[in-house]
Coordinates of C-alpha atoms in Angstrom, one line a residue:
M1 CA 0.8 11.4 8.0
S2 CA -1.5 8.4 8.5
K3 CA -4.5 7.9 6.3
K4 CA -7.9 8.9 7.6
M5 CA -10.4 6.1 8.3
V6 CA -14.0 6.1 7.0
A7 CA -16.5 3.5 8.3
I8 CA -19.5 2.5 6.2
V9 CA -22.3 1.6 8.6
G10 CA -26.0 1.0 8.6
R11 CA -28.6 -1.7 9.2
P12 CA -28.4 -4.9 7.1
N13 CA -29.2 -5.1 3.4
V14 CA -29.0 -1.3 2.6
G15 CA -26.2 -1.8 0.1
K16 CA -23.1 -1.1 2.3
S17 CA -21.0 -3.8 0.6
T18 CA -22.0 -2.6 -2.9
L19 CA -21.0 0.9 -2.0
F20 CA -17.7 -0.4 -0.5
N21 CA -16.9 -2.4 -3.6
T22 CA -17.7 0.6 -5.9
L23 CA -15.4 2.9 -3.9
A24 CA -12.7 0.3 -3.7
G25 CA -12.9 -0.4 -7.4
E26 CA -13.0 -4.1 -7.0
R27 CA -15.2 -6.8 -5.6
L28 CA -13.9 -7.3 -2.1
A29 CA -17.0 -7.8 0.0
I30 CA -19.7 -10.4 -0.5
V31 CA -22.9 -8.9 -1.9
K32 CA -26.1 -10.8 -1.5
D33 CA -29.7 -9.8 -0.7
T34 CA -29.7 -11.6 2.6
P35 CA -29.3 -9.6 5.8
G36 CA -26.0 -10.3 7.6
V37 CA -24.0 -11.6 4.6
T38 CA -21.1 -9.2 5.3
R39 CA -19.9 -10.9 8.5
D40 CA -16.3 -9.8 8.4
R41 CA -15.2 -6.2 8.4
I42 CA -13.1 -5.5 5.3
Y43 CA -10.9 -2.5 4.5
A44 CA -9.5 -0.9 1.3
D45 CA -7.6 2.2 0.3
V46 CA -9.5 4.8 -1.7
Q47 CA -8.3 7.9 -3.6
W48 CA -10.6 10.8 -4.2
L49 CA -9.3 14.1 -5.7
D50 CA -6.0 14.7 -3.8
K51 CA -6.8 12.7 -0.7
S52 CA -6.2 9.0 0.1
F53 CA -8.1 7.3 2.9
T54 CA -9.1 3.9 4.2
I55 CA -12.7 2.7 4.0
I56 CA -14.1 0.1 6.4
D57 CA -16.9 -2.2 5.5
T58 CA -19.0 -3.5 8.4
G59 CA -21.7 -6.0 9.1
G60 CA -25.2 -4.6 9.4
I61 CA -26.1 -3.1 12.8
E62 CA -29.1 -4.9 14.3
T63 CA -29.6 -2.9 17.5
E64 CA -32.0 -5.3 19.2
A65 CA -30.4 -8.6 17.8
E66 CA -30.4 -11.6 20.1
D67 CA -28.6 -13.9 17.7
I68 CA -25.0 -14.4 18.6
I69 CA -23.8 -13.7 15.0
M70 CA -25.8 -10.5 14.7
R71 CA -24.5 -9.4 18.1
S72 CA -20.9 -10.0 17.1
M73 CA -21.5 -8.0 13.9
R74 CA -22.9 -5.1 15.9
E75 CA -19.8 -5.2 18.1
Q76 CA -17.6 -5.1 14.9
A77 CA -19.6 -2.1 13.7
E78 CA -19.1 -0.3 17.0
I79 CA -15.4 -0.9 16.9
A80 CA -15.3 0.6 13.4
I81 CA -17.3 3.6 14.5
E82 CA -14.9 4.2 17.4
T83 CA -11.9 3.9 15.1
A84 CA -13.2 6.0 12.2
D85 CA -12.6 9.7 11.5
V86 CA -15.7 10.0 9.4
I87 CA -18.8 7.7 9.2
I88 CA -20.9 7.1 6.1
F89 CA -24.4 6.1 7.3
V90 CA -26.1 4.1 4.5
T91 CA -29.9 3.9 4.3
D92 CA -32.3 2.5 1.7
V93 CA -34.6 5.0 -0.2
K94 CA -36.9 2.1 -1.2
A95 CA -37.4 1.0 2.4
G96 CA -37.7 4.6 3.8
V97 CA -36.7 5.5 7.3
T98 CA -37.1 2.4 9.5
A99 CA -37.0 2.0 13.3
S100 CA -33.6 0.4 13.0
D101 CA -32.3 3.5 11.0
I102 CA -33.5 5.7 13.9
Q103 CA -31.7 3.6 16.4
V104 CA -28.5 3.6 14.4
A105 CA -28.7 7.3 14.0
D106 CA -29.0 7.7 17.8
M107 CA -25.9 5.5 18.2
L108 CA -23.9 7.6 15.7
R109 CA -24.9 10.9 17.4
K110 CA -23.5 9.6 20.6
S111 CA -20.2 8.8 18.9
K112 CA -19.6 12.6 18.3
K113 CA -18.0 11.7 14.9
P114 CA -18.8 13.5 11.6
V115 CA -21.5 11.5 9.8
V116 CA -22.4 11.6 6.1
L117 CA -25.9 10.4 5.5
C118 CA -26.0 8.3 2.3
V119 CA -29.5 7.4 0.9
N120 CA -28.7 4.5 -1.4
K121 CA -30.5 2.8 -4.3
V122 CA -31.5 6.2 -5.9
D123 CA -31.1 5.0 -9.5
N124 CA -33.7 7.5 -10.8
Y125 CA -33.4 10.8 -9.0
E126 CA -36.7 12.3 -10.4
K127 CA -38.6 9.2 -9.3
Y128 CA -37.2 9.1 -5.8
E129 CA -36.7 12.8 -5.0
P130 CA -39.9 13.1 -2.8
F131 CA -38.8 10.1 -0.7
I132 CA -35.3 11.5 -0.1
Y133 CA -36.6 14.4 2.1
E134 CA -38.0 11.8 4.6
F135 CA -34.4 11.1 5.7
Y136 CA -34.0 14.6 7.2
N137 CA -36.1 13.1 10.1
L138 CA -33.0 11.2 11.2
G139 CA -31.4 14.4 12.4
I140 CA -28.1 13.5 11.0
G141 CA -27.8 16.3 8.4
D142 CA -28.3 16.6 4.6
P143 CA -29.1 13.3 2.9
Y144 CA -26.8 12.5 -0.1
P145 CA -28.7 10.4 -2.7
V146 CA -26.6 7.8 -4.5
S147 CA -26.8 4.6 -6.4
A148 CA -23.9 2.4 -5.4
A149 CA -24.8 -0.2 -8.0
S150 CA -25.1 2.4 -10.8
K151 CA -22.2 4.6 -9.5
L152 CA -24.5 7.7 -9.3
G153 CA -24.1 10.6 -6.9
L154 CA -20.8 9.4 -5.4
G155 CA -18.9 12.5 -6.1
D156 CA -21.0 14.8 -3.9
M157 CA -20.9 12.3 -1.1
L158 CA -17.1 11.9 -1.2
D159 CA -16.7 15.7 -1.4
K160 CA -18.6 15.9 1.9
V161 CA -16.4 13.1 3.4
L162 CA -13.3 15.1 2.5
E163 CA -14.8 18.2 4.0
D164 CA -15.5 16.4 7.3
F165 CA -11.8 15.4 7.5
G166 CA -11.2 19.1 8.3
D167 CA -7.9 20.8 7.7
T168 CA -5.2 18.1 7.8
S169 CA -2.4 20.4 6.7
S170 CA -1.7 21.6 10.2
E171 CA -1.4 18.1 11.7
E172 CA 2.1 17.7 13.0
V173 CA 3.9 14.5 13.4
D174 CA 7.4 14.5 14.9
E175 CA 9.3 12.6 12.3
D176 CA 12.3 12.1 14.7
I177 CA 10.2 9.9 17.0
P178 CA 9.7 6.4 15.6
R179 CA 6.1 5.1 16.0
V180 CA 5.9 1.4 16.7
A181 CA 2.7 -0.6 16.5
V182 CA 2.7 -3.7 18.6
I183 CA 0.3 -6.1 16.8
G184 CA -0.8 -9.7 16.9
K185 CA -3.4 -12.1 18.3
P186 CA -4.7 -11.6 21.9
N187 CA -2.8 -13.1 24.8
T188 CA 0.6 -13.2 23.1
G189 CA 2.0 -10.7 25.5
K190 CA 1.8 -7.4 23.6
S191 CA 0.8 -5.3 26.6
S192 CA 3.3 -7.2 28.8
I193 CA 6.1 -6.3 26.5
I194 CA 5.3 -2.6 26.6
N195 CA 4.8 -2.7 30.4
R196 CA 8.2 -4.3 30.8
L197 CA 9.8 -1.7 28.6
I198 CA 8.3 1.2 30.5
G199 CA 8.7 -0.5 33.9
S200 CA 5.1 -0.1 35.0
D201 CA 1.7 -1.7 34.6
R202 CA 0.1 1.1 32.6
L203 CA -1.5 -1.3 30.2
I204 CA -3.9 -3.9 31.5
V205 CA -2.4 -7.4 31.4
S206 CA -4.7 -10.4 31.8
D207 CA -4.8 -14.0 30.7
I208 CA -8.2 -13.3 29.2
A209 CA -7.8 -12.9 25.4
G210 CA -8.8 -9.5 24.1
T211 CA -8.3 -7.5 27.4
T212 CA -6.9 -4.5 25.5
R213 CA -9.9 -2.9 23.8
D214 CA -8.4 0.3 22.5
A215 CA -5.2 1.2 20.8
I216 CA -3.1 3.0 23.4
D217 CA -0.1 5.3 22.6
T218 CA 2.8 5.1 25.1
K219 CA 5.8 7.4 24.9
I220 CA 9.0 5.8 26.2
K221 CA 12.4 7.5 26.5
R222 CA 15.7 5.5 26.4
N223 CA 19.2 6.8 26.1
G224 CA 17.9 10.3 25.4
R225 CA 15.7 9.1 22.5
E226 CA 11.9 8.9 22.5
Y227 CA 9.8 6.1 21.0
I228 CA 6.0 5.9 20.7
F229 CA 4.6 2.4 21.2
I230 CA 1.0 1.8 20.0
D231 CA -0.6 -1.2 21.7
T232 CA -3.6 -2.7 19.8
A233 CA -6.5 -5.0 20.6
G234 CA -5.4 -8.4 19.3
L235 CA -7.2 -10.3 16.5
R236 CA -9.3 -13.1 17.9
R237 CA -9.4 -16.4 16.3
K238 CA -12.5 -17.4 14.4
S239 CA -15.3 -18.5 16.7
K240 CA -16.3 -22.2 16.8
I241 CA -19.9 -21.2 16.4
K242 CA -21.9 -22.0 13.3
D243 CA -20.3 -21.2 9.9
E244 CA -17.1 -19.9 11.7
I245 CA -17.8 -16.4 10.7
E246 CA -16.9 -14.3 13.8
R247 CA -13.8 -12.0 13.6
F248 CA -12.9 -9.1 15.7
S249 CA -10.6 -6.1 15.9
I250 CA -8.8 -6.2 12.5
I251 CA -9.6 -2.5 12.0
R252 CA -7.9 -1.5 15.2
T253 CA -4.8 -3.2 13.8
V254 CA -5.2 -1.5 10.4
A255 CA -5.6 1.9 12.1
A256 CA -2.6 1.3 14.3
V257 CA -0.4 0.1 11.4
E258 CA -1.5 3.1 9.4
R259 CA -0.1 5.4 12.1
C260 CA 3.2 3.6 12.6
D261 CA 6.6 3.5 11.0
I262 CA 7.5 0.0 12.2
A263 CA 5.2 -2.9 13.2
V264 CA 6.2 -5.4 15.8
L265 CA 4.3 -8.7 15.4
V266 CA 4.2 -10.6 18.6
I267 CA 4.0 -14.4 18.3
D268 CA 3.4 -16.8 21.2
A269 CA 6.4 -19.2 21.3
E270 CA 4.3 -22.0 22.8
Q271 CA 1.7 -21.8 20.0
G272 CA 4.1 -21.1 17.1
I273 CA 3.1 -19.1 14.1
S274 CA -0.4 -19.4 12.8
D275 CA -2.3 -18.5 9.6
Q276 CA -3.8 -15.6 11.5
D277 CA -0.3 -14.3 12.3
T278 CA 0.5 -14.3 8.6
K279 CA -2.6 -12.3 7.8
I280 CA -1.8 -9.7 10.5
A281 CA 1.8 -9.4 9.2
G282 CA 0.4 -8.9 5.7
I283 CA -1.4 -5.8 6.8
A284 CA 1.9 -4.1 7.7
H285 CA 3.6 -5.5 4.6
E286 CA 1.1 -4.2 2.1
R287 CA 1.3 -0.8 3.7
G288 CA 5.0 -0.7 3.4
K289 CA 5.9 -0.6 7.1
G290 CA 9.0 -1.8 8.7
M291 CA 8.6 -5.3 10.3
I292 CA 10.1 -6.9 13.4
I293 CA 8.9 -10.3 14.5
V294 CA 9.0 -10.9 18.3
V295 CA 8.6 -14.4 19.5
N296 CA 7.5 -14.0 23.1
K297 CA 7.4 -16.4 26.1
W298 CA 10.6 -18.0 24.9
D299 CA 11.4 -18.7 28.6
L300 CA 8.6 -21.3 28.6
I301 CA 10.1 -23.4 25.8
E302 CA 12.2 -26.5 26.4
K303 CA 15.2 -26.0 24.2
D304 CA 18.1 -27.9 22.6
T305 CA 20.8 -26.5 20.3
N306 CA 18.4 -26.5 17.3
T307 CA 15.2 -25.1 18.8
M308 CA 15.6 -21.5 17.8
N309 CA 16.8 -22.4 14.2
K310 CA 13.8 -24.7 13.8
M311 CA 11.3 -22.0 14.8
Q312 CA 13.0 -19.4 12.7
K313 CA 12.8 -21.6 9.7
E314 CA 9.1 -22.3 10.3
I315 CA 8.3 -18.6 10.7
R316 CA 10.3 -17.7 7.5
Q317 CA 8.4 -20.3 5.5
K318 CA 5.0 -18.9 6.7
L319 CA 6.1 -15.3 6.1
A320 CA 7.9 -16.0 2.8
Y321 CA 6.5 -12.8 1.4
M322 CA 8.5 -10.7 3.8
P323 CA 12.0 -12.3 4.0
Y324 CA 13.4 -8.8 5.1
A325 CA 11.6 -9.0 8.5
E326 CA 13.9 -8.9 11.6
M327 CA 13.4 -11.5 14.3
L328 CA 13.9 -11.5 18.1
F329 CA 13.2 -14.2 20.7
V330 CA 12.2 -12.6 24.0
S331 CA 10.4 -13.0 27.3
A332 CA 8.3 -10.2 28.6
L333 CA 8.1 -12.0 31.9
T334 CA 11.8 -12.1 32.6
G335 CA 12.9 -9.3 30.3
Q336 CA 15.2 -11.6 28.3
R337 CA 16.6 -9.9 25.2
L338 CA 13.8 -7.2 25.3
N339 CA 16.4 -4.4 25.3
K340 CA 17.5 -5.6 21.9
L341 CA 14.2 -4.4 20.6
Y342 CA 15.3 -0.8 20.8
D343 CA 18.4 -1.4 18.8
T344 CA 16.5 -3.4 16.2
I345 CA 13.9 -0.6 15.9
D346 CA 16.7 1.9 15.4
N347 CA 18.3 -0.2 12.7
V348 CA 15.1 -0.8 10.9
E349 CA 14.3 2.9 10.9
Q350 CA 17.7 3.7 9.4
F351 CA 17.2 1.3 6.6
A352 CA 13.6 2.5 6.0
C353 CA 14.9 6.1 5.7
L354 CA 17.9 5.2 3.6
R355 CA 18.4 7.4 0.4
I356 CA 20.8 6.2 -2.4
Q357 CA 22.2 8.4 -5.1
T358 CA 21.0 7.8 -8.6
G359 CA 24.5 7.2 -9.9
V360 CA 25.2 4.5 -7.4
L361 CA 21.8 2.8 -8.1
N362 CA 22.6 2.7 -11.8
E363 CA 26.0 1.1 -11.3
I364 CA 24.2 -1.7 -9.4
L365 CA 21.6 -2.0 -12.2
T366 CA 24.3 -2.2 -14.9
D367 CA 26.1 -5.0 -13.0
A368 CA 22.9 -6.8 -12.4
V369 CA 22.0 -6.8 -16.1
A370 CA 25.5 -7.9 -17.1
E371 CA 25.3 -10.8 -14.6
N372 CA 21.8 -11.9 -15.6
E373 CA 20.4 -10.8 -19.0
P374 CA 16.9 -9.5 -19.0
P375 CA 14.2 -11.8 -20.5
N376 CA 12.9 -11.6 -24.0
D377 CA 9.6 -12.5 -25.6
K378 CA 9.1 -13.3 -29.4
G379 CA 12.4 -11.6 -30.2
K380 CA 11.8 -8.5 -28.1
R381 CA 14.1 -8.1 -25.2
L382 CA 13.4 -6.1 -22.0
K383 CA 15.7 -3.1 -21.7
L384 CA 16.4 -1.4 -18.4
F385 CA 17.2 2.3 -19.0
Y386 CA 17.8 3.6 -15.5
I387 CA 16.6 3.6 -11.9
T388 CA 16.1 6.4 -9.3
Q389 CA 14.9 6.6 -5.8
V390 CA 11.7 8.7 -5.3
S391 CA 10.8 8.3 -1.6
V392 CA 11.5 6.5 1.8
K393 CA 9.4 4.7 4.4
P394 CA 9.5 2.4 2.5
P395 CA 12.4 3.0 0.1
T396 CA 10.7 3.4 -3.3
F397 CA 12.4 3.3 -6.7
V398 CA 11.2 4.0 -10.2
L399 CA 12.7 1.7 -12.9
F400 CA 12.4 2.9 -16.5
V401 CA 12.1 0.2 -19.1
N402 CA 11.2 -0.2 -22.7
S403 CA 8.1 -2.4 -22.1
K404 CA 6.1 -3.0 -18.9
E405 CA 4.9 -6.3 -20.4
L406 CA 8.4 -7.7 -20.6
A407 CA 9.2 -6.6 -17.0
H408 CA 8.3 -10.0 -15.5
F409 CA 7.8 -10.3 -11.7
S410 CA 10.7 -12.7 -11.3
Y411 CA 13.2 -10.4 -12.9
I412 CA 12.1 -7.4 -10.9
R413 CA 12.5 -9.5 -7.8
Y414 CA 16.0 -10.3 -9.0
I415 CA 16.7 -6.5 -9.2
E416 CA 15.2 -6.1 -5.7
N417 CA 17.5 -8.8 -4.4
K418 CA 20.5 -7.1 -5.9
L419 CA 19.5 -3.8 -4.2
R420 CA 19.3 -5.7 -0.9
E421 CA 22.7 -7.3 -1.4
A422 CA 24.2 -3.9 -1.8
F423 CA 22.3 -2.0 0.9
L424 CA 20.7 -4.7 3.1
F425 CA 17.4 -2.8 3.7
R426 CA 16.9 -5.0 6.8
G427 CA 13.5 -4.9 8.4
T428 CA 11.9 -2.8 5.6
P429 CA 10.1 -3.6 2.4
I430 CA 11.2 -1.8 -0.7
R431 CA 9.0 -0.9 -3.7
I432 CA 10.0 -0.8 -7.4
I433 CA 7.6 1.0 -9.7
I434 CA 7.9 0.2 -13.4
R435 CA 7.6 3.1 -15.8
E436 CA 7.7 2.7 -19.6
R437 CA 9.8 4.9 -21.7
K438 CA 10.2 5.0 -25.4
E439 CA 13.7 4.2 -26.8
K440 CA 15.6 7.1 -28.3
S441 CA 16.0 6.8 -32.1

């Protein structure tokens, strides 16, 4: 089941980024007392009680803004609102209800989404209690007084957020149907690939970057098996305008990746891989999704015997953090090698769902330790007791050791490589969780 999405919205300078950072548990958004500082939407995973969800930080909504930067920030906030399951509407108790707050409230009512009204900067409840009631005038519901900076009142607000998720236990997802998110920059041919696969022009295809506004689910049946493809709005490059601060649509990608089993990153063969492609791929990698890299428009490239190898090497270097990713060179226009995508999806899914017996895992662990002795520090050596698999999608293992501090990243990577040598795990990341266990006397 995919994580729920919660958007934090409001006019500029009400403390949205401070709230975001407090909930995320680390300083991820820029916080400054200047309206419009949070120009890029940022996301983070949050755990509250028994629920995990993704929060979205947005730029402030200036409803009447003429400035191109503020207009783009409003667009980002609108995308976040469309994508979110629940919205936290942040206001400022010290400023009271403003005309902008009223306009934002009107926008949120039209969205038909559950809204939790957060009155921020209430660092002294007794002092500000009379001012809190003013926010009932917004017609959004009960105001929840909090102080994001002082971490006060957050529990009641988050309880309300969870309540607005509704009953998620009855949500059914057909585990037998692989869900594939097609991600990447605009105009790389994502929609064209899906249209070619289904044999129709269901998705809009245009040479104008960003034509696909919404994530669209398309069910495709091939050889008796169903697949669900999720097309997403591409991530636009930073604008050339002042300060290079405009970004769009990353949350659509996060939301689509959250719902998928396998992500297909589409790269334009003529442009090659860019820094933006690596960031998009990173969204799928950090969420443990299977990854297939599709280099599209391969028919437009002048080739010699080394062209494909050269591009493969370049992509592998840029995506060094995901050496497991599968790669295909295709043409949506001609259909070249597109049918191989289905077989690759099937293979990646099999590896992502692979379960290995504990006995077999520990034989590999014993051989790995014998071949390359664990590191030691100041006379104390790392001991690896045993390893067991605890989940799939991605395959996740718990490795019990005598000391977490001695379990250096490079040695754990060595163990991961030994697991891949034995079982391949092509197209899927694997996770190794380190647990400390005292030695038996």
